[in-house]
PDB file of C-alpha atoms in Angstrom:
ATOM      1  CA  UNK A1291      -5.797 281.205 174.544  1.00 89.00           C
ATOM      2  CA  UNK A1292      -8.228 282.127 171.814  1.00 92.00           C
ATOM      3  CA  UNK A1293      -8.581 284.620 168.989  1.00 93.00           C
ATOM      4  CA  UNK A1294     -12.290 283.841 168.569  1.00 93.00           C
ATOM      5  CA  UNK A1295     -13.667 287.218 169.690  1.00 92.00           C
ATOM      6  CA  UNK A1296     -11.082 289.794 168.672  1.00 93.00           C
ATOM      7  CA  UNK A1297      -8.536 288.200 166.371  1.00 92.00           C
ATOM      8  CA  UNK A1298      -5.849 288.742 169.034  1.00 92.00           C
ATOM      9  CA  UNK A1299      -4.719 286.048 171.471  1.00 92.00           C
ATOM     10  CA  UNK A1300      -6.513 286.380 174.801  1.00 91.00           C
ATOM     11  CA  UNK A1301      -7.253 284.205 177.826  1.00 91.00           C
ATOM     12  CA  UNK A1302     -10.940 283.366 177.840  1.00 90.00           C
ATOM     13  CA  UNK A1303     -13.131 281.004 179.784  1.00 88.00           C
ATOM     14  CA  UNK A1304     -14.389 278.180 177.591  1.00 90.00           C
ATOM     15  CA  UNK A1305     -17.882 278.472 176.213  1.00 94.00           C
ATOM     16  CA  UNK A1306     -19.625 277.287 173.030  1.00 95.00           C
ATOM     17  CA  UNK A1307     -18.297 280.173 170.921  1.00 95.00           C
ATOM     18  CA  UNK A1308     -14.677 279.682 172.012  1.00 94.00           C
ATOM     19  CA  UNK A1309     -14.920 275.912 171.501  1.00 95.00           C
ATOM     20  CA  UNK A1310     -16.417 276.278 168.043  1.00 95.00           C
ATOM     21  CA  UNK A1311     -14.422 279.201 166.615  1.00 93.00           C
ATOM     22  CA  UNK A1312     -11.238 279.400 168.704  1.00 91.00           C
ATOM     23  CA  UNK A1313      -9.211 277.314 166.268  1.00 90.00           C
ATOM     24  CA  UNK A1314     -10.765 278.907 163.173  1.00 91.00           C
ATOM     25  CA  UNK A1315     -10.427 282.592 164.029  1.00 90.00           C
ATOM     26  CA  UNK A1316      -8.061 284.576 161.812  1.00 89.00           C
ATOM     27  CA  UNK A1317      -5.486 287.105 163.031  1.00 90.00           C
ATOM     28  CA  UNK A1318      -7.880 289.900 162.145  1.00 88.00           C
ATOM     29  CA  UNK A1319      -7.810 292.487 164.902  1.00 91.00           C
ATOM     30  CA  UNK A1320      -9.572 294.939 164.965  1.00 91.00           C
ATOM     31  CA  UNK A1321     -11.913 293.792 162.165  1.00 92.00           C
ATOM     32  CA  UNK A1322     -12.897 290.572 163.957  1.00 92.00           C
ATOM     33  CA  UNK A1323     -13.518 292.517 167.163  1.00 91.00           C
ATOM     34  CA  UNK A1324     -15.952 294.812 165.304  1.00 93.00           C
ATOM     35  CA  UNK A1325     -17.684 291.827 163.709  1.00 93.00           C
ATOM     36  CA  UNK A1326     -18.251 290.005 167.016  1.00 94.00           C
ATOM     37  CA  UNK A1327     -19.128 293.074 169.146  1.00 94.00           C
ATOM     38  CA  UNK A1328     -22.847 293.140 168.202  1.00 95.00           C
ATOM     39  CA  UNK A1329     -23.133 289.408 168.986  1.00 94.00           C
ATOM     40  CA  UNK A1330     -21.457 289.904 172.376  1.00 94.00           C
ATOM     41  CA  UNK A1331     -23.739 292.843 173.127  1.00 94.00           C
ATOM     42  CA  UNK A1332     -26.848 290.827 172.276  1.00 95.00           C
ATOM     43  CA  UNK A1333     -25.563 287.861 174.299  1.00 94.00           C
ATOM     44  CA  UNK A1334     -24.925 290.117 177.292  1.00 93.00           C
ATOM     45  CA  UNK A1335     -28.452 291.562 177.054  1.00 94.00           C
ATOM     46  CA  UNK A1336     -29.871 288.018 176.828  1.00 94.00           C
ATOM     47  CA  UNK A1337     -27.644 286.756 179.669  1.00 93.00           C
ATOM     48  CA  UNK A1338     -26.248 284.125 177.287  1.00 94.00           C
ATOM     49  CA  UNK A1339     -22.819 283.113 178.635  1.00 92.00           C
ATOM     50  CA  UNK A1340     -22.181 280.852 175.617  1.00 95.00           C
ATOM     51  CA  UNK A1341     -21.692 283.833 173.251  1.00 94.00           C
ATOM     52  CA  UNK A1342     -20.056 286.371 175.598  1.00 92.00           C
ATOM     53  CA  UNK A1343     -16.322 287.010 175.732  1.00 91.00           C
ATOM     54  CA  UNK A1344     -15.572 285.879 179.281  1.00 89.00           C
ATOM     55  CA  UNK A1345     -12.003 287.023 179.781  1.00 89.00           C
ATOM     56  CA  UNK A1346      -9.938 285.027 182.247  1.00 85.00           C
ATOM     57  CA  UNK A1347      -7.182 287.542 182.983  1.00 83.00           C
ATOM     58  CA  UNK A1348      -3.677 286.667 184.097  1.00 83.00           C
ATOM     59  CA  UNK A1349      -4.456 285.096 187.494  1.00 82.00           C
ATOM     60  CA  UNK A1350      -7.074 282.577 186.366  1.00 77.00           C
ATOM     61  CA  UNK A1351      -4.994 279.734 187.793  1.00 80.00           C
ATOM     62  CA  UNK A1352      -5.691 281.107 191.273  1.00 80.00           C
ATOM     63  CA  UNK A1353      -9.420 280.424 190.928  1.00 79.00           C
ATOM     64  CA  UNK A1354     -10.780 277.954 193.471  1.00 79.00           C
ATOM     65  CA  UNK A1355     -13.581 275.419 193.225  1.00 82.00           C
ATOM     66  CA  UNK A1356     -15.711 276.304 196.235  1.00 85.00           C
ATOM     67  CA  UNK A1357     -19.146 277.748 196.961  1.00 87.00           C
ATOM     68  CA  UNK A1358     -19.632 281.319 195.765  1.00 85.00           C
ATOM     69  CA  UNK A1359     -20.582 282.451 199.264  1.00 85.00           C
ATOM     70  CA  UNK A1360     -17.195 281.365 200.620  1.00 85.00           C
ATOM     71  CA  UNK A1361     -15.378 283.203 197.842  1.00 82.00           C
ATOM     72  CA  UNK A1362     -17.342 286.409 198.422  1.00 85.00           C
ATOM     73  CA  UNK A1363     -16.865 286.123 202.169  1.00 85.00           C
ATOM     74  CA  UNK A1364     -13.127 285.628 201.762  1.00 80.00           C
ATOM     75  CA  UNK A1365     -12.876 288.620 199.420  1.00 81.00           C
ATOM     76  CA  UNK A1366     -14.862 290.843 201.801  1.00 83.00           C
ATOM     77  CA  UNK A1367     -12.918 289.580 204.816  1.00 80.00           C
ATOM     78  CA  UNK A1368      -9.652 290.218 203.028  1.00 72.00           C
ATOM     79  CA  UNK A1369     -10.555 293.880 202.676  1.00 64.00           C
ATOM     80  CA  UNK A1370     -11.230 294.121 206.408  1.00 55.00           C
ATOM     81  CA  UNK A1371      -8.181 291.982 207.195  1.00 54.00           C
ATOM     82  CA  UNK A1372      -5.866 294.377 205.394  1.00 50.00           C
ATOM     83  CA  UNK A1373      -7.437 297.269 207.262  1.00 47.00           C
ATOM     84  CA  UNK A1374      -7.155 295.478 210.607  1.00 49.00           C
ATOM     85  CA  UNK A1375      -3.670 294.158 209.902  1.00 48.00           C
ATOM     86  CA  UNK A1376      -4.377 290.407 209.670  1.00 47.00           C
ATOM     87  CA  UNK A1377      -5.755 287.933 207.170  1.00 48.00           C
ATOM     88  CA  UNK A1378      -9.274 286.574 207.485  1.00 45.00           C
ATOM     89  CA  UNK A1379     -10.581 283.735 205.385  1.00 48.00           C
ATOM     90  CA  UNK A1380     -13.405 281.237 205.503  1.00 49.00           C
ATOM     91  CA  UNK A1381     -16.570 281.326 207.560  1.00 51.00           C
ATOM     92  CA  UNK A1382     -16.498 280.076 211.166  1.00 52.00           C
ATOM     93  CA  UNK A1383     -16.531 276.300 211.468  1.00 54.00           C
ATOM     94  CA  UNK A1384     -15.894 275.868 207.746  1.00 54.00           C
ATOM     95  CA  UNK A1385     -13.745 273.142 206.291  1.00 55.00           C
ATOM     96  CA  UNK A1386     -12.010 275.642 204.080  1.00 51.00           C
ATOM     97  CA  UNK A1387      -8.257 274.994 204.439  1.00 51.00           C
ATOM     98  CA  UNK A1388      -7.401 278.665 204.827  1.00 49.00           C
ATOM     99  CA  UNK A1389      -9.831 278.981 207.762  1.00 47.00           C
ATOM    100  CA  UNK A1390      -7.835 276.357 209.645  1.00 46.00           C
ATOM    101  CA  UNK A1391      -4.422 277.643 208.668  1.00 47.00           C
ATOM    102  CA  UNK A1392      -4.841 281.359 209.315  1.00 49.00           C
ATOM    103  CA  UNK A1393      -7.510 281.481 212.004  1.00 49.00           C
ATOM    104  CA  UNK A1394     -10.749 283.195 211.158  1.00 49.00           C
ATOM    105  CA  UNK A1395     -12.084 286.360 212.741  1.00 49.00           C
ATOM    106  CA  UNK A1396     -15.495 287.826 211.939  1.00 50.00           C
ATOM    107  CA  UNK A1397     -15.457 290.929 209.747  1.00 52.00           C
ATOM    108  CA  UNK A1398     -16.239 294.296 211.283  1.00 50.00           C
ATOM    109  CA  UNK A1399     -19.918 295.095 211.119  1.00 51.00           C
ATOM    110  CA  UNK A1400     -21.880 298.254 211.692  1.00 50.00           C
ATOM    111  CA  UNK A1401     -23.971 298.073 214.841  1.00 47.00           C
ATOM    112  CA  UNK A1402     -27.640 297.441 214.238  1.00 51.00           C
ATOM    113  CA  UNK A1403     -30.346 299.357 216.046  1.00 51.00           C
ATOM    114  CA  UNK A1404     -32.059 297.394 218.790  1.00 48.00           C
ATOM    115  CA  UNK A1405     -35.806 297.613 219.240  1.00 48.00           C
ATOM    116  CA  UNK A1406     -36.834 299.636 222.270  1.00 43.00           C
TER     117      UNK A1406
END
């Protein structure tokens, strides 16, 4: 939890700004929010993740340490799985534990045109 960006307690991913100012930030919402907004805007434009408020949300403990491609695949497959009535996780042949435990099925794909 940090008050570094807004002055209100919030779950944020650690970065340089949170590490440096998290313990020093006053309870100053909304004034602190208005003071840090231009910095966050500039950091976003510069793609500087060390000065952006990276909010963690309430389910941050469910994050997994795995390749991004697997995460995106699982998220996309989950959408199709709900539609098709079963869960789909992990690419074929992967060592991802959920691929072994639930059985993986390829997501639905639109047919591609074949050359004539």
